[in-house]
PDB file of C-alpha atoms in Angstrom:
ATOM      1  CA  MET A   1      40.025  25.163  24.002  1.00 96.00           C
ATOM      2  CA  LYS A   2      37.040  22.974  24.815  1.00 98.00           C
ATOM      3  CA  ILE A   3      33.860  24.676  26.057  1.00 98.00           C
ATOM      4  CA  LEU A   4      30.585  23.207  27.274  1.00 98.00           C
ATOM      5  CA  VAL A   5      27.223  24.986  27.132  1.00 98.00           C
ATOM      6  CA  ILE A   6      24.316  23.519  29.129  1.00 98.00           C
ATOM      7  CA  LYS A   7      20.745  24.290  28.096  1.00 98.00           C
ATOM      8  CA  HIS A   8      17.632  22.136  28.506  1.00 94.00           C
ATOM      9  CA  GLY A   9      14.321  23.937  28.556  1.00 83.00           C
ATOM     10  CA  ALA A  10      11.043  24.108  26.664  1.00 91.00           C
ATOM     11  CA  LEU A  11      11.020  25.468  23.105  1.00 94.00           C
ATOM     12  CA  GLY A  12      10.308  29.059  24.098  1.00 95.00           C
ATOM     13  CA  ASP A  13      13.119  29.007  26.641  1.00 96.00           C
ATOM     14  CA  ILE A  14      15.515  27.520  24.076  1.00 97.00           C
ATOM     15  CA  LEU A  15      14.624  30.244  21.564  1.00 97.00           C
ATOM     16  CA  LEU A  16      15.136  32.979  24.157  1.00 97.00           C
ATOM     17  CA  SER A  17      18.610  31.523  24.770  1.00 98.00           C
ATOM     18  CA  LEU A  18      19.771  31.680  21.135  1.00 98.00           C
ATOM     19  CA  PRO A  19      21.340  35.169  21.387  1.00 98.00           C
ATOM     20  CA  ALA A  20      23.354  33.981  24.399  1.00 98.00           C
ATOM     21  CA  MET A  21      24.532  30.940  22.460  1.00 98.00           C
ATOM     22  CA  ALA A  22      25.549  33.174  19.551  1.00 98.00           C
ATOM     23  CA  ALA A  23      27.419  35.436  21.996  1.00 98.00           C
ATOM     24  CA  ILE A  24      29.402  32.503  23.389  1.00 98.00           C
ATOM     25  CA  ARG A  25      30.455  31.428  19.905  1.00 98.00           C
ATOM     26  CA  ALA A  26      31.416  35.006  18.980  1.00 98.00           C
ATOM     27  CA  ALA A  27      33.531  35.244  22.133  1.00 98.00           C
ATOM     28  CA  HIS A  28      35.270  31.914  21.390  1.00 98.00           C
ATOM     29  CA  PRO A  29      35.485  31.701  17.586  1.00 97.00           C
ATOM     30  CA  ARG A  30      38.173  28.982  17.506  1.00 97.00           C
ATOM     31  CA  ALA A  31      37.006  26.895  20.458  1.00 98.00           C
ATOM     32  CA  GLN A  32      35.500  23.430  20.268  1.00 98.00           C
ATOM     33  CA  ILE A  33      32.060  24.076  21.728  1.00 98.00           C
ATOM     34  CA  THR A  34      29.802  21.260  22.901  1.00 98.00           C
ATOM     35  CA  LEU A  35      26.149  21.713  23.797  1.00 98.00           C
ATOM     36  CA  LEU A  36      24.491  19.525  26.428  1.00 98.00           C
ATOM     37  CA  THR A  37      20.740  19.613  25.858  1.00 98.00           C
ATOM     38  CA  THR A  38      17.718  17.327  25.975  1.00 97.00           C
ATOM     39  CA  ARG A  39      16.804  15.051  23.087  1.00 96.00           C
ATOM     40  CA  PRO A  40      13.863  17.079  21.651  1.00 94.00           C
ATOM     41  CA  PHE A  41      16.108  20.082  20.946  1.00 96.00           C
ATOM     42  CA  ALA A  42      19.235  18.319  19.691  1.00 97.00           C
ATOM     43  CA  PRO A  43      18.272  18.381  15.953  1.00 96.00           C
ATOM     44  CA  LEU A  44      17.338  22.063  16.107  1.00 96.00           C
ATOM     45  CA  LEU A  45      20.543  23.186  17.786  1.00 97.00           C
ATOM     46  CA  ALA A  46      22.728  20.839  15.744  1.00 97.00           C
ATOM     47  CA  ALA A  47      21.681  22.894  12.700  1.00 97.00           C
ATOM     48  CA  SER A  48      22.942  26.115  14.261  1.00 97.00           C
ATOM     49  CA  PRO A  49      26.454  27.453  13.490  1.00 97.00           C
ATOM     50  CA  TRP A  50      27.420  27.739  17.149  1.00 98.00           C
ATOM     51  CA  PHE A  51      28.248  24.179  18.237  1.00 98.00           C
ATOM     52  CA  ASP A  52      30.728  21.584  17.087  1.00 98.00           C
ATOM     53  CA  THR A  53      29.153  18.725  19.049  1.00 98.00           C
ATOM     54  CA  ILE A  54      25.720  18.059  20.528  1.00 98.00           C
ATOM     55  CA  GLU A  55      25.372  15.811  23.591  1.00 97.00           C
ATOM     56  CA  THR A  56      21.995  14.769  24.959  1.00 97.00           C
ATOM     57  CA  ASP A  57      21.363  14.822  28.677  1.00 96.00           C
ATOM     58  CA  ALA A  58      19.218  11.922  29.882  1.00 92.00           C
ATOM     59  CA  ARG A  59      18.745  13.799  33.185  1.00 91.00           C
ATOM     60  CA  PRO A  60      19.268  10.637  35.228  1.00 90.00           C
ATOM     61  CA  LYS A  61      18.022  10.143  38.738  1.00 86.00           C
ATOM     62  CA  PHE A  62      20.849  10.714  41.187  1.00 81.00           C
ATOM     63  CA  TRP A  63      20.533   7.161  42.500  1.00 83.00           C
ATOM     64  CA  ASN A  64      21.117   5.723  38.992  1.00 86.00           C
ATOM     65  CA  LEU A  65      24.866   5.258  39.267  1.00 83.00           C
ATOM     66  CA  HIS A  66      25.396   3.845  35.775  1.00 90.00           C
ATOM     67  CA  ALA A  67      23.616   6.771  34.089  1.00 89.00           C
ATOM     68  CA  LEU A  68      25.276   9.218  36.456  1.00 91.00           C
ATOM     69  CA  TRP A  69      28.699   7.895  35.469  1.00 92.00           C
ATOM     70  CA  ARG A  70      27.866   8.446  31.805  1.00 95.00           C
ATOM     71  CA  LEU A  71      26.753  12.016  32.584  1.00 93.00           C
ATOM     72  CA  ARG A  72      29.996  12.575  34.505  1.00 94.00           C
ATOM     73  CA  ARG A  73      31.962  11.604  31.396  1.00 96.00           C
ATOM     74  CA  GLN A  74      29.897  14.044  29.322  1.00 96.00           C
ATOM     75  CA  LEU A  75      30.662  16.881  31.751  1.00 97.00           C
ATOM     76  CA  ARG A  76      34.400  16.325  32.205  1.00 97.00           C
ATOM     77  CA  GLY A  77      37.357  17.720  30.266  1.00 97.00           C
ATOM     78  CA  PHE A  78      36.192  21.268  29.515  1.00 98.00           C
ATOM     79  CA  ALA A  79      38.217  24.435  30.032  1.00 98.00           C
ATOM     80  CA  MET A  80      35.032  26.489  30.507  1.00 98.00           C
ATOM     81  CA  VAL A  81      31.369  25.690  31.151  1.00 98.00           C
ATOM     82  CA  TYR A  82      28.443  28.071  30.566  1.00 98.00           C
ATOM     83  CA  ASP A  83      25.405  26.801  32.470  1.00 98.00           C
ATOM     84  CA  LEU A  84      22.580  28.648  30.704  1.00 98.00           C
ATOM     85  CA  GLN A  85      19.995  26.449  32.435  1.00 97.00           C
ATOM     86  CA  THR A  86      20.920  27.466  36.021  1.00 97.00           C
ATOM     87  CA  SER A  87      18.380  25.039  37.463  1.00 96.00           C
ATOM     88  CA  GLY A  88      18.846  23.041  40.632  1.00 94.00           C
ATOM     89  CA  ARG A  89      19.806  20.049  38.487  1.00 95.00           C
ATOM     90  CA  SER A  90      22.322  21.797  36.238  1.00 97.00           C
ATOM     91  CA  THR A  91      23.874  23.585  39.218  1.00 97.00           C
ATOM     92  CA  ARG A  92      24.622  20.188  40.786  1.00 95.00           C
ATOM     93  CA  TYR A  93      26.544  19.331  37.620  1.00 97.00           C
ATOM     94  CA  PHE A  94      29.309  21.732  38.744  1.00 98.00           C
ATOM     95  CA  THR A  95      30.630  19.196  41.229  1.00 96.00           C
ATOM     96  CA  LEU A  96      30.007  16.255  38.899  1.00 95.00           C
ATOM     97  CA  ALA A  97      32.074  18.062  36.238  1.00 97.00           C
ATOM     98  CA  GLY A  98      35.030  18.410  38.600  1.00 97.00           C
ATOM     99  CA  ARG A  99      34.452  22.107  39.443  1.00 98.00           C
ATOM    100  CA  PRO A 100      35.886  23.577  36.194  1.00 98.00           C
ATOM    101  CA  PRO A 101      35.772  27.310  35.373  1.00 98.00           C
ATOM    102  CA  TRP A 102      31.997  27.774  35.421  1.00 98.00           C
ATOM    103  CA  SER A 103      29.472  30.499  34.550  1.00 98.00           C
ATOM    104  CA  GLY A 104      26.249  30.062  36.481  1.00 98.00           C
ATOM    105  CA  ILE A 105      24.970  30.067  40.033  1.00 98.00           C
ATOM    106  CA  ALA A 106      26.850  27.084  41.504  1.00 97.00           C
ATOM    107  CA  LYS A 107      28.365  27.881  44.882  1.00 97.00           C
ATOM    108  CA  GLY A 108      32.094  28.478  44.507  1.00 97.00           C
ATOM    109  CA  CYS A 109      32.070  28.782  40.709  1.00 98.00           C
ATOM    110  CA  ALA A 110      34.581  31.097  39.025  1.00 98.00           C
ATOM    111  CA  PHE A 111      32.061  33.316  37.213  1.00 98.00           C
ATOM    112  CA  PRO A 112      28.960  33.548  39.406  1.00 98.00           C
ATOM    113  CA  ASP A 113      25.820  35.339  38.303  1.00 96.00           C
ATOM    114  CA  ALA A 114      25.235  37.091  41.601  1.00 92.00           C
ATOM    115  CA  ALA A 115      22.694  39.683  40.405  1.00 93.00           C
ATOM    116  CA  PRO A 116      20.206  40.136  43.250  1.00 92.00           C
ATOM    117  CA  ASN A 117      17.270  40.534  40.853  1.00 93.00           C
ATOM    118  CA  ARG A 118      18.040  37.598  38.548  1.00 94.00           C
ATOM    119  CA  GLU A 119      14.851  35.757  39.520  1.00 91.00           C
ATOM    120  CA  THR A 120      12.666  38.771  38.635  1.00 95.00           C
ATOM    121  CA  THR A 121      14.422  39.626  35.359  1.00 96.00           C
ATOM    122  CA  HIS A 122      13.398  38.579  31.870  1.00 98.00           C
ATOM    123  CA  THR A 123      15.303  35.565  30.539  1.00 97.00           C
ATOM    124  CA  ARG A 124      17.087  37.637  27.879  1.00 97.00           C
ATOM    125  CA  GLU A 125      18.433  40.219  30.346  1.00 97.00           C
ATOM    126  CA  ARG A 126      19.226  37.528  32.901  1.00 97.00           C
ATOM    127  CA  LEU A 127      21.364  35.636  30.391  1.00 98.00           C
ATOM    128  CA  ALA A 128      23.022  38.860  29.233  1.00 98.00           C
ATOM    129  CA  GLY A 129      23.921  39.653  32.850  1.00 97.00           C
ATOM    130  CA  GLN A 130      25.274  36.155  33.427  1.00 98.00           C
ATOM    131  CA  LEU A 131      27.518  36.408  30.359  1.00 98.00           C
ATOM    132  CA  ARG A 132      28.717  39.893  31.322  1.00 98.00           C
ATOM    133  CA  ALA A 133      29.863  38.449  34.639  1.00 97.00           C
ATOM    134  CA  ALA A 134      31.858  35.893  32.627  1.00 98.00           C
ATOM    135  CA  GLY A 135      33.475  38.521  30.397  1.00 97.00           C
ATOM    136  CA  ILE A 136      31.109  38.527  27.397  1.00 98.00           C
ATOM    137  CA  PRO A 137      29.892  42.125  27.199  1.00 96.00           C
ATOM    138  CA  ALA A 138      26.782  41.998  24.979  1.00 94.00           C
ATOM    139  CA  LEU A 139      24.333  39.803  23.104  1.00 96.00           C
ATOM    140  CA  PRO A 140      24.636  40.078  19.309  1.00 94.00           C
ATOM    141  CA  VAL A 141      21.772  40.138  16.815  1.00 96.00           C
ATOM    142  CA  PRO A 142      22.173  36.566  15.542  1.00 95.00           C
ATOM    143  CA  ASP A 143      21.975  35.424  11.930  1.00 95.00           C
ATOM    144  CA  PHE A 144      19.023  33.040  11.805  1.00 96.00           C
ATOM    145  CA  SER A 145      19.280  32.103   8.130  1.00 95.00           C
ATOM    146  CA  TRP A 146      20.107  28.524   9.220  1.00 97.00           C
ATOM    147  CA  LEU A 147      16.507  28.194  10.408  1.00 97.00           C
ATOM    148  CA  LEU A 148      15.027  28.957   6.997  1.00 96.00           C
ATOM    149  CA  ARG A 149      16.295  26.271   4.611  1.00 92.00           C
ATOM    150  CA  ALA A 150      13.160  24.111   4.433  1.00 97.00           C
ATOM    151  CA  ASP A 151      11.128  23.975   1.216  1.00 96.00           C
ATOM    152  CA  THR A 152       7.535  25.119   1.860  1.00 96.00           C
ATOM    153  CA  SER A 153       6.223  24.873  -1.700  1.00 95.00           C
ATOM    154  CA  ARG A 154       3.975  21.908  -0.849  1.00 96.00           C
ATOM    155  CA  PHE A 155       1.833  24.108   1.410  1.00 96.00           C
ATOM    156  CA  ASN A 156       0.608  26.486  -1.336  1.00 94.00           C
ATOM    157  CA  LEU A 157       0.877  29.509   0.964  1.00 97.00           C
ATOM    158  CA  PRO A 158      -0.871  32.789   0.126  1.00 97.00           C
ATOM    159  CA  GLU A 159       1.394  35.542  -1.188  1.00 96.00           C
ATOM    160  CA  GLN A 160       0.701  37.515   1.992  1.00 98.00           C
ATOM    161  CA  PHE A 161      -0.823  36.179   5.177  1.00 98.00           C
ATOM    162  CA  ILE A 162      -1.144  36.521   8.944  1.00 98.00           C
ATOM    163  CA  LEU A 163       0.022  33.619  11.081  1.00 98.00           C
ATOM    164  CA  LEU A 164      -2.330  32.469  13.844  1.00 98.00           C
ATOM    165  CA  VAL A 165      -1.090  30.324  16.743  1.00 98.00           C
ATOM    166  CA  PRO A 166      -4.175  29.169  18.700  1.00 96.00           C
ATOM    167  CA  GLY A 167      -2.549  26.383  20.700  1.00 91.00           C
ATOM    168  CA  ALA A 168      -0.452  26.024  23.837  1.00 86.00           C
ATOM    169  CA  ALA A 169       1.074  23.178  25.798  1.00 79.00           C
ATOM    170  CA  PRO A 170      -1.648  20.532  26.288  1.00 75.00           C
ATOM    171  CA  HIS A 171      -1.245  20.679  30.069  1.00 79.00           C
ATOM    172  CA  ARG A 172      -1.702  24.487  30.072  1.00 83.00           C
ATOM    173  CA  PRO A 173      -5.245  25.115  28.703  1.00 85.00           C
ATOM    174  CA  GLU A 174      -5.423  28.347  30.709  1.00 90.00           C
ATOM    175  CA  LYS A 175      -2.885  29.822  28.265  1.00 93.00           C
ATOM    176  CA  ARG A 176      -5.299  29.481  25.318  1.00 94.00           C
ATOM    177  CA  TRP A 177      -7.489  32.235  23.956  1.00 96.00           C
ATOM    178  CA  PRO A 178     -10.750  30.498  22.915  1.00 95.00           C
ATOM    179  CA  GLU A 179     -10.757  29.136  19.365  1.00 94.00           C
ATOM    180  CA  GLN A 180     -14.057  30.881  18.646  1.00 96.00           C
ATOM    181  CA  ASN A 181     -12.281  34.173  19.322  1.00 97.00           C
ATOM    182  CA  PHE A 182      -9.528  33.191  16.886  1.00 97.00           C
ATOM    183  CA  ALA A 183     -12.254  32.320  14.361  1.00 97.00           C
ATOM    184  CA  GLN A 184     -13.881  35.733  14.763  1.00 97.00           C
ATOM    185  CA  LEU A 185     -10.473  37.393  14.553  1.00 98.00           C
ATOM    186  CA  ALA A 186      -9.582  35.542  11.328  1.00 98.00           C
ATOM    187  CA  GLN A 187     -12.757  36.807   9.681  1.00 97.00           C
ATOM    188  CA  SER A 188     -11.772  40.409  10.483  1.00 97.00           C
ATOM    189  CA  LEU A 189      -8.126  40.371   9.432  1.00 97.00           C
ATOM    190  CA  PRO A 190      -6.887  42.366   6.426  1.00 96.00           C
ATOM    191  CA  LEU A 191      -5.009  39.328   5.055  1.00 98.00           C
ATOM    192  CA  PRO A 192      -5.748  35.590   4.878  1.00 98.00           C
ATOM    193  CA  ALA A 193      -4.922  33.550   7.951  1.00 98.00           C
ATOM    194  CA  VAL A 194      -2.526  30.590   8.098  1.00 98.00           C
ATOM    195  CA  ILE A 195      -3.060  28.508  11.234  1.00 98.00           C
ATOM    196  CA  VAL A 196      -0.175  26.505  12.690  1.00 97.00           C
ATOM    197  CA  GLY A 197       0.279  24.229  15.663  1.00 94.00           C
ATOM    198  CA  GLY A 198       1.077  20.697  16.724  1.00 91.00           C
ATOM    199  CA  LYS A 199      -0.956  17.528  16.304  1.00 90.00           C
ATOM    200  CA  ALA A 200      -2.865  18.329  19.481  1.00 87.00           C
ATOM    201  CA  GLU A 201      -4.202  21.516  17.858  1.00 90.00           C
ATOM    202  CA  VAL A 202      -5.562  19.986  14.640  1.00 91.00           C
ATOM    203  CA  GLU A 203      -9.188  19.956  15.796  1.00 89.00           C
ATOM    204  CA  LEU A 204      -9.275  23.444  17.287  1.00 89.00           C
ATOM    205  CA  ALA A 205      -7.530  24.852  14.183  1.00 92.00           C
ATOM    206  CA  ARG A 206     -10.356  23.492  12.022  1.00 93.00           C
ATOM    207  CA  ALA A 207     -12.716  25.945  13.705  1.00 93.00           C
ATOM    208  CA  ILE A 208     -10.676  28.914  12.410  1.00 97.00           C
ATOM    209  CA  PRO A 209     -11.129  30.186   8.824  1.00 97.00           C
ATOM    210  CA  GLY A 210      -7.896  30.027   6.837  1.00 97.00           C
ATOM    211  CA  LEU A 211      -5.230  27.612   5.665  1.00 97.00           C
ATOM    212  CA  ASN A 212      -4.944  24.991   8.410  1.00 97.00           C
ATOM    213  CA  LEU A 213      -1.401  23.592   8.684  1.00 97.00           C
ATOM    214  CA  ALA A 214      -1.682  22.335  12.280  1.00 96.00           C
ATOM    215  CA  GLY A 215       0.080  19.017  12.711  1.00 94.00           C
ATOM    216  CA  GLN A 216       1.542  19.099   9.187  1.00 96.00           C
ATOM    217  CA  THR A 217       4.886  20.868   9.556  1.00 97.00           C
ATOM    218  CA  SER A 218       8.326  19.977  10.794  1.00 95.00           C
ATOM    219  CA  PHE A 219      10.033  22.542  12.977  1.00 96.00           C
ATOM    220  CA  PHE A 220      12.135  23.842  10.079  1.00 97.00           C
ATOM    221  CA  GLU A 221       9.108  24.027   7.783  1.00 98.00           C
ATOM    222  CA  LEU A 222       7.309  25.976  10.499  1.00 98.00           C
ATOM    223  CA  ALA A 223      10.246  28.387  10.696  1.00 98.00           C
ATOM    224  CA  ALA A 224      10.281  28.927   6.934  1.00 98.00           C
ATOM    225  CA  ILE A 225       6.510  29.490   6.880  1.00 98.00           C
ATOM    226  CA  THR A 226       6.694  31.865   9.830  1.00 98.00           C
ATOM    227  CA  ALA A 227       9.415  33.918   8.155  1.00 98.00           C
ATOM    228  CA  ARG A 228       7.023  34.681   5.276  1.00 98.00           C
ATOM    229  CA  ALA A 229       4.222  35.994   7.507  1.00 98.00           C
ATOM    230  CA  SER A 230       3.340  39.687   7.606  1.00 98.00           C
ATOM    231  CA  LEU A 231       2.210  39.373  11.226  1.00 98.00           C
ATOM    232  CA  ALA A 232       1.846  36.685  13.885  1.00 98.00           C
ATOM    233  CA  ILE A 233      -0.897  36.557  16.526  1.00 98.00           C
ATOM    234  CA  GLY A 234      -1.095  33.868  19.156  1.00 98.00           C
ATOM    235  CA  ASN A 235      -0.848  32.563  22.672  1.00 97.00           C
ATOM    236  CA  ASP A 236       2.226  32.409  24.883  1.00 96.00           C
ATOM    237  CA  THR A 237       3.724  29.314  23.289  1.00 95.00           C
ATOM    238  CA  GLY A 238       6.786  28.156  21.350  1.00 95.00           C
ATOM    239  CA  PRO A 239       5.752  29.161  17.798  1.00 97.00           C
ATOM    240  CA  MET A 240       5.208  32.752  18.942  1.00 98.00           C
ATOM    241  CA  HIS A 241       8.762  32.786  20.303  1.00 98.00           C
ATOM    242  CA  LEU A 242       9.855  31.558  16.877  1.00 98.00           C
ATOM    243  CA  ALA A 243       7.969  34.390  15.153  1.00 98.00           C
ATOM    244  CA  ALA A 244       9.627  36.971  17.396  1.00 98.00           C
ATOM    245  CA  VAL A 245      13.096  35.418  16.948  1.00 97.00           C
ATOM    246  CA  LEU A 246      12.615  35.776  13.186  1.00 98.00           C
ATOM    247  CA  GLY A 247      11.633  39.430  13.566  1.00 97.00           C
ATOM    248  CA  ILE A 248       7.999  38.982  12.522  1.00 98.00           C
ATOM    249  CA  PRO A 249       5.739  41.697  14.036  1.00 98.00           C
ATOM    250  CA  SER A 250       3.849  39.841  16.741  1.00 98.00           C
ATOM    251  CA  VAL A 251       0.911  40.157  19.110  1.00 98.00           C
ATOM    252  CA  VAL A 252       1.187  37.732  22.033  1.00 98.00           C
ATOM    253  CA  LEU A 253      -1.726  36.895  24.333  1.00 98.00           C
ATOM    254  CA  PHE A 254      -0.999  36.219  27.999  1.00 97.00           C
ATOM    255  CA  SER A 255      -3.200  35.012  30.828  1.00 96.00           C
ATOM    256  CA  ALA A 256      -2.278  35.056  34.507  1.00 94.00           C
ATOM    257  CA  ALA A 257      -0.588  31.671  33.962  1.00 92.00           C
ATOM    258  CA  SER A 258       2.727  33.268  32.995  1.00 93.00           C
ATOM    259  CA  ASP A 259       4.419  36.633  33.369  1.00 96.00           C
ATOM    260  CA  PRO A 260       5.494  38.409  30.159  1.00 97.00           C
ATOM    261  CA  ALA A 261       7.967  40.478  32.163  1.00 97.00           C
ATOM    262  CA  LEU A 262       9.930  37.247  32.658  1.00 97.00           C
ATOM    263  CA  THR A 263       9.168  35.069  29.641  1.00 96.00           C
ATOM    264  CA  ALA A 264       7.697  37.096  26.758  1.00 98.00           C
ATOM    265  CA  PRO A 265       8.990  36.457  23.247  1.00 98.00           C
ATOM    266  CA  ARG A 266      11.603  38.985  22.121  1.00 98.00           C
ATOM    267  CA  TYR A 267      12.796  40.236  18.755  1.00 98.00           C
ATOM    268  CA  PRO A 268      16.404  39.535  17.658  1.00 96.00           C
ATOM    269  CA  ASP A 269      17.577  42.978  18.779  1.00 95.00           C
ATOM    270  CA  GLY A 270      15.854  42.608  22.155  1.00 96.00           C
ATOM    271  CA  GLY A 271      12.737  44.569  21.204  1.00 97.00           C
ATOM    272  CA  TRP A 272       9.358  43.591  22.593  1.00 98.00           C
ATOM    273  CA  PRO A 273       6.305  42.448  20.628  1.00 98.00           C
ATOM    274  CA  VAL A 274       2.829  43.722  21.424  1.00 98.00           C
ATOM    275  CA  ILE A 275       1.727  42.070  24.674  1.00 98.00           C
ATOM    276  CA  LEU A 276      -1.960  41.744  25.583  1.00 98.00           C
ATOM    277  CA  ARG A 277      -2.800  40.319  28.975  1.00 97.00           C
ATOM    278  CA  ALA A 278      -5.956  39.290  30.772  1.00 96.00           C
ATOM    279  CA  PRO A 279      -6.112  37.231  33.978  1.00 95.00           C
ATOM    280  CA  ASN A 280      -8.524  34.925  32.138  1.00 95.00           C
ATOM    281  CA  LEU A 281      -8.053  34.937  28.370  1.00 96.00           C
ATOM    282  CA  ARG A 282     -11.762  34.339  27.873  1.00 95.00           C
ATOM    283  CA  ASP A 283     -12.209  37.948  28.973  1.00 96.00           C
ATOM    284  CA  LEU A 284      -9.897  39.379  26.286  1.00 97.00           C
ATOM    285  CA  PRO A 285     -12.165  40.874  23.568  1.00 97.00           C
ATOM    286  CA  VAL A 286     -11.545  40.283  19.875  1.00 98.00           C
ATOM    287  CA  ALA A 287     -11.908  44.024  19.329  1.00 97.00           C
ATOM    288  CA  GLN A 288      -8.965  44.705  21.664  1.00 98.00           C
ATOM    289  CA  VAL A 289      -6.765  42.299  19.725  1.00 98.00           C
ATOM    290  CA  LEU A 290      -7.756  43.901  16.419  1.00 97.00           C
ATOM    291  CA  ALA A 291      -7.059  47.369  17.809  1.00 97.00           C
ATOM    292  CA  SER A 292      -3.563  46.296  18.881  1.00 97.00           C
ATOM    293  CA  LEU A 293      -2.356  45.133  15.465  1.00 96.00           C
ATOM    294  CA  PRO A 294       0.850  46.907  14.473  1.00 89.00           C
TER     295      PRO A 294
END
């Protein structure tokens, strides 16, 4: 049996989808499962135990007939399709795929997610409801050992430390707690701080006392470092989703820019991290963050 799973998304959204991906594999242990994703996430998901083949979706314009024909070939020939993206784009793929047995929200599909509250439900519960409608009763607690194979010895990590994630997507500065607040927080923590982030966060990380690894890690090195942390504190961004996925006790800082009820990081068993929210993160006091530490 050949199965297709569709999932694009940003890093946090991909990480929230991992239990659903594990559930699909558990429900179809002998199937040939292909994932259709976007190029940035292909190496990550190729390392998982859930897919036999990874296809990248170029997301062509619908007037680009040559690219559309290639996408049509990628979508055809499957006995079942799980559309975990359920966007306007991926829903249009139902017809392009030849209307196979389909889990998603495409009109006329065999396994529709018709929950009336799906747009106001957290991603984890929304995906669980979609899979229930397709006959998969529950999300498992996945084994994430495949994320943790990178060697981190070159970083000379402290024996115990607290992970700080001061960045966010460059186009979303409103999701960042000020770096001076992170600096004050680092000075008050009971353990040394290790600061992580992408290349765009190198400068702001320098303002925070601790071991600055911003811009120096691959994704798998970041995962292995995160797994060693005693606690993670940071903004609503991908590395905090990674910390939660790995079961690291976490404190996540939200502004009005996103709704934790819909998109907060979640632990492998579905548990919630500590969520602190302020309409403007500049108004969130350091003392409140310190008082919230688990």
